[in-house]
Amino acid sequence: MMKLRKADEMEQFQNEKSTKNGFIFYTVALLGWALFDMFTKGTPGVQMTFLLIGCAIYFWSRVAYHNKMK
């Protein structure tokens, strides 16, 4: 059985920064794609739905973690 170890502070910091950069990339990429489709096809497409759902999950989880820490 593989035993998982708890991440130290440096690994937690690196994970937080990597997650932030990944979230920003996907947000900008989906927004750009949705805007491109909006101007060329007249509809933002399914990518806008994914973008909005992803942002909603991110912000609601931030609220939940913030309230949990209080």
XYZ file of C-alpha atoms in Angstrom:
70
model
C 0.000 0.000 0.000
C 1.313 3.403 -0.985
C 1.554 5.815 1.911
C 0.874 9.469 1.176
C 2.831 12.063 3.038
C 1.649 15.522 3.919
C 3.031 18.318 1.763
C 5.432 20.699 3.452
C 5.059 24.491 3.295
C 7.202 24.859 0.159
C 5.192 22.232 -1.725
C 1.939 23.851 -0.604
C 3.199 27.228 -1.820
C 4.248 25.740 -5.174
C 0.907 23.956 -5.558
C -1.016 27.161 -4.814
C 0.981 29.155 -7.369
C 0.681 26.416 -10.005
C -3.060 26.118 -9.427
C -3.483 29.884 -9.721
C -1.512 30.013 -12.976
C -3.486 27.094 -14.412
C -6.806 28.688 -13.435
C -5.806 31.990 -15.032
C -4.703 30.239 -18.238
C -7.907 28.235 -18.618
C -10.050 31.258 -17.772
C -8.329 33.463 -20.368
C -8.294 30.675 -22.990
C -11.993 29.864 -22.570
C -12.943 33.543 -22.493
C -10.929 34.242 -25.637
C -12.444 31.238 -27.412
C -15.969 32.241 -26.347
C -15.454 35.827 -27.517
C -14.008 34.626 -30.818
C -17.041 32.416 -31.386
C -19.355 35.231 -30.307
C -17.940 37.552 -32.972
C -17.601 34.948 -35.748
C -20.650 32.709 -35.166
C -22.915 34.931 -33.101
C -23.014 32.535 -30.129
C -20.499 32.078 -27.289
C -20.736 28.287 -27.481
C -20.370 25.690 -24.773
C -17.003 27.064 -23.683
C -18.728 30.025 -22.029
C -20.835 27.579 -20.013
C -17.709 25.732 -18.884
C -16.040 29.030 -18.014
C -18.978 30.227 -15.918
C -19.367 26.884 -14.130
C -15.632 26.753 -13.388
C -15.610 30.294 -12.006
C -18.704 29.598 -9.902
C -17.109 26.465 -8.426
C -13.899 28.388 -7.704
C -15.597 31.293 -5.956
C -18.085 29.161 -3.994
C -15.265 26.911 -2.784
C -13.313 30.009 -1.714
C -16.315 31.163 0.319
C -16.747 27.703 1.837
C -13.054 27.422 2.830
C -13.071 30.975 4.194
C -16.116 30.231 6.350
C -14.596 26.917 7.479
C -11.458 28.694 8.681
C -13.422 31.125 10.863
